[in-house]
């Protein structure tokens, strides 16, 4: 139950064999050097119960850092510290964009991470430095964390599966293992460089994965800049099979900042390929910022599967020069839109002005799937109300189902 520290720049290996080992801490050198570290043991298990995890280094010098940790040869990995943080991403902090920091983690075949926060590319420092983080998930994965952030400020973050897997799984809960987790995919408040966040649970379409997630708020593409020369926040979430159950989903948001200095665009994309998304409130382009003409690009691609929602809505419109400066793409290629059992459904825009500038246009689009079907299901004795600020368009047909 001691600690293991990877302190060198060279390649290092920790082999647990087929045994089960427990550590009070696991650390990696984070100051100005690059390293490749391997933790292995086919049939073996490693449990870490203390300290925070930081994979990806860098400091305030001009030395770039690339740190890699490979657990793909390990049977089981467990990190269990409910007050801890699990961080993957560079931490360089130098006044030059040519100085970079990165962290890359490939998880074990079975991994369970329990922490207060799980961050990929989550460094909030870095003068002009560019930091990035990548986590490749293994076959069976559980993340219990009250807050998950993929990409923040001047960083990029990627969460995906190893491409060679067949039908891998990811389960997400809060730190206690039963409550809902908050997920943010790209958030920024920077005038130097924007943020990029990507959650790709299709691994480029090579596998069919299954997601089991209980979420409070899923926020994709958030810009909180309250200063000059704001940079863009770009967030993307691609889902295959399984269930994403969220209280609220927001695709593109600019926070409620005001004044002549507020700036920065937000781009959000959510794509569903065969699973089910259930959301109490499903919001596209939420412009809380006032006065300035930041742009929001908000895209939802329903390629196949089911979207269950009580409210599908266009978000706040903003004011002044920023009024309705948003582009919304709701591409319905195949699949079903439905109410949540026991609840009525409302679909709404803001105001139908300037060719739906303030409205919501749902496009029945069969691009890439000429035989695509579009079913609007209303279950039980409930109703679905599509308001006059919403337009249904496109070449596809529409089938009403349910009672």
Tab-separated table of C-alpha atoms in Angstrom:
chain	number	residue	atom	x	y	z
A	1	UNK	CA	0.000	0.000	0.000
A	2	UNK	CA	2.869	2.367	-0.692
A	3	UNK	CA	3.173	4.853	-3.556
A	4	UNK	CA	4.651	4.560	-7.031
A	5	UNK	CA	6.209	7.587	-8.748
A	6	UNK	CA	7.357	7.698	-12.355
A	7	UNK	CA	10.170	10.255	-12.134
A	8	UNK	CA	12.264	9.810	-15.256
A	9	UNK	CA	12.120	11.025	-18.826
A	10	UNK	CA	12.817	7.614	-20.316
A	11	UNK	CA	10.330	4.840	-20.923
A	12	UNK	CA	9.317	3.084	-17.691
A	13	UNK	CA	7.218	-0.013	-16.963
A	14	UNK	CA	5.333	-1.120	-13.841
A	15	UNK	CA	4.223	-4.755	-14.180
A	16	UNK	CA	1.817	-6.142	-11.573
A	17	UNK	CA	1.716	-9.519	-13.285
A	18	UNK	CA	-1.428	-11.478	-12.433
A	19	UNK	CA	-1.583	-10.116	-8.877
A	20	UNK	CA	-3.825	-7.489	-7.278
A	21	UNK	CA	-1.920	-4.496	-5.976
A	22	UNK	CA	-3.119	-1.484	-3.950
A	23	UNK	CA	-1.347	1.864	-3.796
A	24	UNK	CA	-1.801	4.921	-1.585
A	25	UNK	CA	-0.675	7.112	-4.482
A	26	UNK	CA	0.385	7.096	-8.136
A	27	UNK	CA	2.274	10.042	-9.619
A	28	UNK	CA	4.085	11.038	-12.783
A	29	UNK	CA	6.825	13.607	-13.328
A	30	UNK	CA	5.196	16.886	-14.401
A	31	UNK	CA	8.130	19.273	-14.799
A	32	UNK	CA	9.484	20.006	-18.228
A	33	UNK	CA	10.167	16.571	-19.639
A	34	UNK	CA	8.515	13.995	-21.869
A	35	UNK	CA	7.982	10.376	-20.915
A	36	UNK	CA	6.269	7.138	-21.893
A	37	UNK	CA	5.067	5.057	-18.961
A	38	UNK	CA	3.486	1.596	-19.108
A	39	UNK	CA	1.426	-0.100	-16.410
A	40	UNK	CA	0.749	-3.690	-17.341
A	41	UNK	CA	-0.262	-7.105	-16.057
A	42	UNK	CA	-2.590	-9.387	-17.959
A	43	UNK	CA	-5.128	-10.636	-15.438
A	44	UNK	CA	-3.713	-8.278	-12.843
A	45	UNK	CA	-5.392	-5.420	-10.964
A	46	UNK	CA	-4.133	-2.078	-9.665
A	47	UNK	CA	-6.094	0.005	-7.145
A	48	UNK	CA	-5.137	3.560	-6.174
A	49	UNK	CA	-6.835	5.039	-3.095
A	50	UNK	CA	-4.958	8.265	-2.346
A	51	UNK	CA	-3.720	11.477	-3.929
A	52	UNK	CA	-4.821	13.163	-7.110
A	53	UNK	CA	-3.952	11.816	-10.556
A	54	UNK	CA	-2.186	14.154	-12.983
A	55	UNK	CA	-1.063	12.741	-16.342
A	56	UNK	CA	0.560	15.350	-18.563
A	57	UNK	CA	3.224	17.747	-17.482
A	58	UNK	CA	4.886	21.027	-18.204
A	59	UNK	CA	5.999	24.085	-16.293
A	60	UNK	CA	6.826	27.759	-16.804
A	61	UNK	CA	9.934	27.096	-18.899
A	62	UNK	CA	10.128	26.929	-22.689
A	63	UNK	CA	10.406	23.122	-22.654
A	64	UNK	CA	7.523	21.284	-24.270
A	65	UNK	CA	6.205	18.163	-22.599
A	66	UNK	CA	4.456	15.060	-23.936
A	67	UNK	CA	3.518	12.449	-21.369
A	68	UNK	CA	1.963	9.082	-22.198
A	69	UNK	CA	0.589	6.447	-19.817
A	70	UNK	CA	-0.426	3.117	-21.347
A	71	UNK	CA	-2.538	0.708	-19.261
A	72	UNK	CA	-3.907	-1.286	-22.207
A	73	UNK	CA	-2.038	-4.403	-21.045
A	74	UNK	CA	-3.500	-4.203	-17.525
A	75	UNK	CA	-6.529	-6.299	-16.606
A	76	UNK	CA	-8.230	-3.938	-14.110
A	77	UNK	CA	-7.553	-0.378	-12.931
A	78	UNK	CA	-9.392	1.273	-10.032
A	79	UNK	CA	-8.964	4.823	-8.777
A	80	UNK	CA	-11.091	5.349	-5.666
A	81	UNK	CA	-10.835	8.724	-3.938
A	82	UNK	CA	-14.145	10.583	-3.688
A	83	UNK	CA	-12.481	13.940	-2.915
A	84	UNK	CA	-9.778	13.533	-5.531
A	85	UNK	CA	-9.315	14.879	-9.029
A	86	UNK	CA	-8.398	12.755	-12.037
A	87	UNK	CA	-6.662	14.934	-14.649
A	88	UNK	CA	-5.225	14.131	-18.058
A	89	UNK	CA	-3.630	16.996	-19.999
A	90	UNK	CA	-0.593	19.214	-20.279
A	91	UNK	CA	0.183	21.975	-17.772
A	92	UNK	CA	2.705	24.142	-19.651
A	93	UNK	CA	2.602	27.803	-18.687
A	94	UNK	CA	4.929	29.778	-20.950
A	95	UNK	CA	4.495	32.910	-23.054
A	96	UNK	CA	4.812	31.144	-26.406
A	97	UNK	CA	2.349	29.079	-28.427
A	98	UNK	CA	5.257	26.921	-29.608
A	99	UNK	CA	5.601	25.525	-26.085
A	100	UNK	CA	3.114	22.692	-25.720
A	101	UNK	CA	2.064	20.205	-23.103
A	102	UNK	CA	0.098	17.015	-23.571
A	103	UNK	CA	-1.113	14.018	-21.626
A	104	UNK	CA	-2.369	10.773	-23.159
A	105	UNK	CA	-3.887	7.912	-21.167
A	106	UNK	CA	-4.980	4.533	-22.486
A	107	UNK	CA	-7.042	2.778	-19.841
A	108	UNK	CA	-7.067	-0.865	-18.801
A	109	UNK	CA	-9.474	-3.476	-20.101
A	110	UNK	CA	-11.735	-2.777	-17.110
A	111	UNK	CA	-11.468	0.597	-15.372
A	112	UNK	CA	-13.414	2.275	-12.568
A	113	UNK	CA	-12.609	5.873	-11.668
A	114	UNK	CA	-14.263	7.475	-8.631
A	115	UNK	CA	-13.345	11.110	-8.008
A	116	UNK	CA	-14.830	14.514	-7.349
A	117	UNK	CA	-13.823	15.611	-10.851
A	118	UNK	CA	-12.655	13.989	-14.082
A	119	UNK	CA	-10.867	16.378	-16.452
A	120	UNK	CA	-9.391	15.808	-19.908
A	121	UNK	CA	-7.430	18.757	-21.268
A	122	UNK	CA	-8.520	20.572	-18.135
A	123	UNK	CA	-5.646	22.975	-17.494
A	124	UNK	CA	-6.852	26.519	-16.839
A	125	UNK	CA	-3.334	27.984	-16.876
A	126	UNK	CA	-0.962	28.504	-19.773
A	127	UNK	CA	-0.050	32.028	-20.803
A	128	UNK	CA	0.201	31.409	-24.540
A	129	UNK	CA	1.069	27.729	-24.170
A	130	UNK	CA	-1.084	25.131	-25.886
A	131	UNK	CA	-2.093	22.138	-23.776
A	132	UNK	CA	-4.017	19.009	-24.702
A	133	UNK	CA	-5.289	15.816	-23.136
A	134	UNK	CA	-6.548	12.505	-24.527
A	135	UNK	CA	-8.142	9.512	-22.811
A	136	UNK	CA	-8.663	6.269	-24.735
A	137	UNK	CA	-11.229	4.120	-22.940
A	138	UNK	CA	-10.877	0.359	-22.586
A	139	UNK	CA	-13.462	-2.399	-22.980
A	140	UNK	CA	-15.460	-1.760	-19.791
A	141	UNK	CA	-15.389	1.667	-18.160
A	142	UNK	CA	-17.092	3.348	-15.205
A	143	UNK	CA	-16.560	7.006	-14.340
A	144	UNK	CA	-18.076	8.156	-11.053
A	145	UNK	CA	-17.443	11.895	-10.850
A	146	UNK	CA	-19.741	14.792	-10.007
A	147	UNK	CA	-18.083	16.949	-12.684
A	148	UNK	CA	-16.591	15.877	-16.002
A	149	UNK	CA	-14.889	18.472	-18.216
A	150	UNK	CA	-13.443	17.736	-21.657
A	151	UNK	CA	-11.466	20.775	-22.928
A	152	UNK	CA	-11.200	24.087	-21.071
A	153	UNK	CA	-9.740	27.495	-21.948
A	154	UNK	CA	-6.550	27.170	-24.017
A	155	UNK	CA	-6.696	23.377	-24.194
A	156	UNK	CA	-8.114	20.582	-26.280
A	157	UNK	CA	-9.546	17.415	-24.778
A	158	UNK	CA	-10.526	14.085	-26.369
A	159	UNK	CA	-12.391	11.172	-24.782
A	160	UNK	CA	-12.867	8.122	-26.997
A	161	UNK	CA	-12.527	4.342	-27.174
A	162	UNK	CA	-9.520	2.434	-28.418
A	163	UNK	CA	-10.463	1.716	-32.066
A	164	UNK	CA	-9.753	-2.037	-31.898
A	165	UNK	CA	-12.501	-2.771	-29.342
A	166	UNK	CA	-15.778	-4.545	-30.058
A	167	UNK	CA	-18.928	-3.305	-28.281
A	168	UNK	CA	-17.173	-1.424	-25.459
A	169	UNK	CA	-19.161	0.217	-22.648
A	170	UNK	CA	-19.043	3.439	-20.655
A	171	UNK	CA	-21.043	4.105	-17.491
A	172	UNK	CA	-21.190	7.619	-15.995
A	173	UNK	CA	-22.560	8.550	-12.576
A	174	UNK	CA	-21.869	11.128	-9.899
A	175	UNK	CA	-19.138	10.585	-7.327
A	176	UNK	CA	-21.431	8.490	-5.125
A	177	UNK	CA	-22.038	6.063	-7.980
A	178	UNK	CA	-25.820	6.629	-8.141
A	179	UNK	CA	-26.500	10.346	-8.656
A	180	UNK	CA	-26.274	12.443	-11.809
A	181	UNK	CA	-23.014	13.913	-13.109
A	182	UNK	CA	-22.515	17.292	-14.781
A	183	UNK	CA	-20.651	17.113	-18.111
A	184	UNK	CA	-19.094	20.040	-19.993
A	185	UNK	CA	-17.546	19.506	-23.427
A	186	UNK	CA	-15.433	22.591	-24.204
A	187	UNK	CA	-15.664	25.753	-22.153
A	188	UNK	CA	-13.484	28.825	-22.521
A	189	UNK	CA	-12.774	32.284	-21.156
A	190	UNK	CA	-9.682	33.228	-23.102
A	191	UNK	CA	-8.425	35.925	-25.422
A	192	UNK	CA	-5.407	33.854	-26.510
A	193	UNK	CA	-6.733	30.530	-27.786
A	194	UNK	CA	-10.084	28.825	-27.791
A	195	UNK	CA	-10.931	25.408	-26.399
A	196	UNK	CA	-11.829	22.184	-28.184
A	197	UNK	CA	-13.605	19.248	-26.614
A	198	UNK	CA	-14.504	15.952	-28.279
A	199	UNK	CA	-16.343	12.961	-26.867
A	200	UNK	CA	-16.442	10.308	-29.594
A	201	UNK	CA	-18.130	7.108	-28.476
A	202	UNK	CA	-18.136	5.699	-31.994
A	203	UNK	CA	-14.336	5.680	-32.336
A	204	UNK	CA	-14.624	6.885	-35.895
A	205	UNK	CA	-17.534	4.556	-36.588
A	206	UNK	CA	-15.346	1.453	-36.231
A	207	UNK	CA	-17.266	0.057	-33.248
A	208	UNK	CA	-20.731	-0.010	-31.753
A	209	UNK	CA	-20.423	1.166	-28.166
A	210	UNK	CA	-22.948	1.403	-25.351
A	211	UNK	CA	-23.327	4.410	-23.038
A	212	UNK	CA	-25.127	4.342	-19.683
A	213	UNK	CA	-25.080	7.908	-18.339
A	214	UNK	CA	-27.122	9.733	-15.718
A	215	UNK	CA	-26.460	13.438	-16.208
A	216	UNK	CA	-27.714	16.624	-14.590
A	217	UNK	CA	-26.576	19.068	-17.288
A	218	UNK	CA	-24.734	18.226	-20.499
A	219	UNK	CA	-23.273	21.502	-21.780
A	220	UNK	CA	-21.536	21.389	-25.160
A	221	UNK	CA	-19.697	24.446	-26.540
A	222	UNK	CA	-19.679	27.065	-23.774
A	223	UNK	CA	-18.115	30.522	-24.064
A	224	UNK	CA	-17.805	32.549	-20.862
A	225	UNK	CA	-15.481	35.264	-22.205
A	226	UNK	CA	-15.905	38.649	-20.523
A	227	UNK	CA	-13.022	40.452	-22.135
A	228	UNK	CA	-11.620	41.582	-25.468
A	229	UNK	CA	-10.550	39.283	-28.318
A	230	UNK	CA	-12.489	36.267	-27.155
A	231	UNK	CA	-11.671	32.936	-28.781
A	232	UNK	CA	-14.051	30.215	-29.881
A	233	UNK	CA	-15.257	27.253	-27.870
A	234	UNK	CA	-15.898	24.147	-29.986
A	235	UNK	CA	-17.572	21.113	-28.427
A	236	UNK	CA	-18.596	17.831	-30.075
A	237	UNK	CA	-20.344	14.784	-28.587
A	238	UNK	CA	-20.882	11.686	-30.772
A	239	UNK	CA	-22.944	8.863	-29.318
A	240	UNK	CA	-23.614	5.346	-30.549
A	241	UNK	CA	-25.812	2.926	-28.579
A	242	UNK	CA	-27.102	2.957	-25.022
A	243	UNK	CA	-28.848	5.648	-22.979
A	244	UNK	CA	-27.934	9.221	-22.135
A	245	UNK	CA	-30.445	10.396	-19.522
A	246	UNK	CA	-30.072	14.105	-18.744
A	247	UNK	CA	-32.097	16.662	-16.871
A	248	UNK	CA	-30.894	19.332	-19.295
A	249	UNK	CA	-28.894	19.380	-22.539
A	250	UNK	CA	-27.567	22.677	-23.922
A	251	UNK	CA	-25.956	22.869	-27.368
A	252	UNK	CA	-24.027	26.140	-27.527
A	253	UNK	CA	-24.111	28.761	-24.798
A	254	UNK	CA	-22.664	32.221	-24.268
A	255	UNK	CA	-22.776	33.179	-20.633
A	256	UNK	CA	-24.490	36.279	-19.289
A	257	UNK	CA	-21.591	38.661	-19.756
A	258	UNK	CA	-22.162	42.236	-20.853
A	259	UNK	CA	-20.385	45.345	-22.020
A	260	UNK	CA	-18.275	46.237	-25.025
A	261	UNK	CA	-15.534	43.755	-24.106
A	262	UNK	CA	-17.637	40.621	-24.059
A	263	UNK	CA	-16.732	38.426	-27.022
A	264	UNK	CA	-16.166	34.886	-28.215
A	265	UNK	CA	-18.105	32.429	-30.359
A	266	UNK	CA	-19.481	29.008	-29.402
A	267	UNK	CA	-19.937	25.942	-31.626
A	268	UNK	CA	-21.707	22.794	-30.455
A	269	UNK	CA	-22.507	19.500	-32.189
A	270	UNK	CA	-24.370	16.504	-30.779
A	271	UNK	CA	-24.805	13.432	-32.984
A	272	UNK	CA	-26.871	10.343	-32.152
A	273	UNK	CA	-26.208	7.091	-33.977
A	274	UNK	CA	-28.633	4.454	-32.752
A	275	UNK	CA	-29.021	4.946	-29.003
A	276	UNK	CA	-31.479	6.909	-26.891
A	277	UNK	CA	-31.183	10.429	-25.512
A	278	UNK	CA	-33.671	11.446	-22.842
A	279	UNK	CA	-33.699	15.086	-21.737
A	280	UNK	CA	-36.137	17.072	-19.673
A	281	UNK	CA	-35.025	20.217	-21.524
A	282	UNK	CA	-33.199	20.108	-24.862
A	283	UNK	CA	-31.891	23.588	-25.759
A	284	UNK	CA	-30.197	24.762	-28.954
A	285	UNK	CA	-28.220	28.054	-29.008
A	286	UNK	CA	-28.588	29.670	-25.598
A	287	UNK	CA	-27.389	33.260	-25.925
A	288	UNK	CA	-27.332	34.781	-22.460
A	289	UNK	CA	-24.688	37.343	-23.414
A	290	UNK	CA	-25.912	40.823	-24.240
A	291	UNK	CA	-24.980	43.707	-26.531
A	292	UNK	CA	-22.247	42.054	-28.616
A	293	UNK	CA	-22.554	39.999	-31.775
A	294	UNK	CA	-20.923	36.734	-30.781
A	295	UNK	CA	-22.052	33.821	-32.911
A	296	UNK	CA	-23.444	30.476	-31.800
A	297	UNK	CA	-23.497	27.478	-34.119
A	298	UNK	CA	-25.712	24.760	-32.655
A	299	UNK	CA	-26.145	21.405	-34.444
A	300	UNK	CA	-28.063	18.263	-33.537
A	301	UNK	CA	-27.791	15.280	-35.882
A	302	UNK	CA	-30.371	12.542	-35.336
A	303	UNK	CA	-28.852	9.921	-37.626
A	304	UNK	CA	-30.745	7.067	-35.942
A	305	UNK	CA	-32.137	6.235	-32.528
A	306	UNK	CA	-34.569	8.139	-30.299
A	307	UNK	CA	-34.712	11.598	-28.762
A	308	UNK	CA	-37.104	11.738	-25.812
A	309	UNK	CA	-37.706	15.238	-24.463
A	310	UNK	CA	-40.272	17.220	-22.530
A	311	UNK	CA	-39.107	20.500	-24.059
A	312	UNK	CA	-37.196	21.020	-27.315
A	313	UNK	CA	-36.438	24.716	-27.573
A	314	UNK	CA	-34.353	27.460	-29.007
A	315	UNK	CA	-32.542	29.180	-26.145
A	316	UNK	CA	-32.287	32.838	-25.204
A	317	UNK	CA	-31.882	35.215	-28.155
A	318	UNK	CA	-29.574	37.855	-26.674
A	319	UNK	CA	-30.036	41.585	-27.152
A	320	UNK	CA	-28.682	44.537	-29.100
A	321	UNK	CA	-26.039	43.749	-31.687
A	322	UNK	CA	-26.072	40.146	-30.554
A	323	UNK	CA	-29.799	39.589	-31.027
A	324	UNK	CA	-30.427	36.230	-32.702
A	325	UNK	CA	-26.820	35.828	-33.875
A	326	UNK	CA	-27.105	32.064	-33.930
A	327	UNK	CA	-27.210	29.317	-36.534
A	328	UNK	CA	-29.195	26.203	-35.667
A	329	UNK	CA	-29.017	22.945	-37.602
A	330	UNK	CA	-31.497	20.285	-36.490
A	331	UNK	CA	-30.852	17.468	-38.958
A	332	UNK	CA	-33.309	14.589	-38.632
A	333	UNK	CA	-31.984	11.845	-40.903
A	334	UNK	CA	-33.645	8.814	-39.323
A	335	UNK	CA	-35.167	7.756	-36.022
A	336	UNK	CA	-37.778	8.888	-33.534
A	337	UNK	CA	-38.672	12.002	-31.569
A	338	UNK	CA	-40.902	11.310	-28.594
A	339	UNK	CA	-42.203	12.751	-25.381
A	340	UNK	CA	-41.044	11.373	-22.048
A	341	UNK	CA	-43.597	8.912	-20.693
A	342	UNK	CA	-46.087	10.697	-18.469
A	343	UNK	CA	-45.160	14.196	-19.676
A	344	UNK	CA	-46.489	16.446	-22.410
A	345	UNK	CA	-44.037	17.786	-24.956
A	346	UNK	CA	-43.458	21.343	-26.209
A	347	UNK	CA	-41.322	22.289	-29.226
A	348	UNK	CA	-40.621	26.008	-29.592
A	349	UNK	CA	-38.490	28.741	-31.092
A	350	UNK	CA	-38.388	32.361	-29.987
A	351	UNK	CA	-39.951	34.527	-32.674
A	352	UNK	CA	-40.369	33.666	-36.350
A	353	UNK	CA	-38.418	36.586	-37.804
A	354	UNK	CA	-36.090	37.058	-40.767
A	355	UNK	CA	-36.486	33.569	-42.162
A	356	UNK	CA	-36.468	31.780	-38.811
A	357	UNK	CA	-33.643	33.853	-37.394
A	358	UNK	CA	-35.405	33.552	-34.063
A	359	UNK	CA	-37.255	30.346	-34.830
A	360	UNK	CA	-36.436	26.656	-34.875
A	361	UNK	CA	-36.238	24.703	-38.125
A	362	UNK	CA	-36.302	20.897	-37.927
A	363	UNK	CA	-35.075	19.485	-41.219
A	364	UNK	CA	-36.205	16.003	-42.262
A	365	UNK	CA	-32.988	15.281	-44.071
A	366	UNK	CA	-32.231	11.920	-45.687
A	367	UNK	CA	-28.666	12.744	-46.709
A	368	UNK	CA	-26.625	9.553	-46.374
A	369	UNK	CA	-29.745	7.487	-45.704
A	370	UNK	CA	-32.263	7.739	-48.532
A	371	UNK	CA	-34.580	5.241	-46.836
A	372	UNK	CA	-34.563	7.127	-43.546
A	373	UNK	CA	-37.782	7.216	-41.553
A	374	UNK	CA	-38.983	10.014	-39.290
A	375	UNK	CA	-41.403	9.009	-36.549
A	376	UNK	CA	-42.903	11.442	-34.048
A	377	UNK	CA	-44.251	9.389	-31.181
A	378	UNK	CA	-46.592	10.679	-28.473
A	379	UNK	CA	-47.147	8.066	-25.790
A	380	UNK	CA	-50.017	7.464	-23.416
A	381	UNK	CA	-52.602	10.244	-23.111
A	382	UNK	CA	-49.968	12.963	-23.442
A	383	UNK	CA	-49.740	15.684	-26.098
A	384	UNK	CA	-46.962	17.184	-28.217
A	385	UNK	CA	-47.302	20.873	-29.051
A	386	UNK	CA	-45.256	22.220	-31.961
A	387	UNK	CA	-45.515	25.988	-31.760
A	388	UNK	CA	-45.795	28.440	-34.626
A	389	UNK	CA	-42.144	29.463	-34.161
A	390	UNK	CA	-41.111	25.989	-35.406
A	391	UNK	CA	-40.867	24.862	-39.019
A	392	UNK	CA	-40.636	21.278	-40.286
A	393	UNK	CA	-38.926	21.140	-43.676
A	394	UNK	CA	-36.908	18.875	-45.931
A	395	UNK	CA	-37.533	16.018	-48.347
A	396	UNK	CA	-38.247	13.273	-45.834
A	397	UNK	CA	-41.672	12.032	-44.813
A	398	UNK	CA	-43.103	12.181	-41.293
A	399	UNK	CA	-45.084	9.513	-39.432
A	400	UNK	CA	-47.143	10.250	-36.322
A	401	UNK	CA	-47.230	7.331	-33.885
A	402	UNK	CA	-48.724	6.668	-30.472
A	403	UNK	CA	-52.062	7.577	-29.014
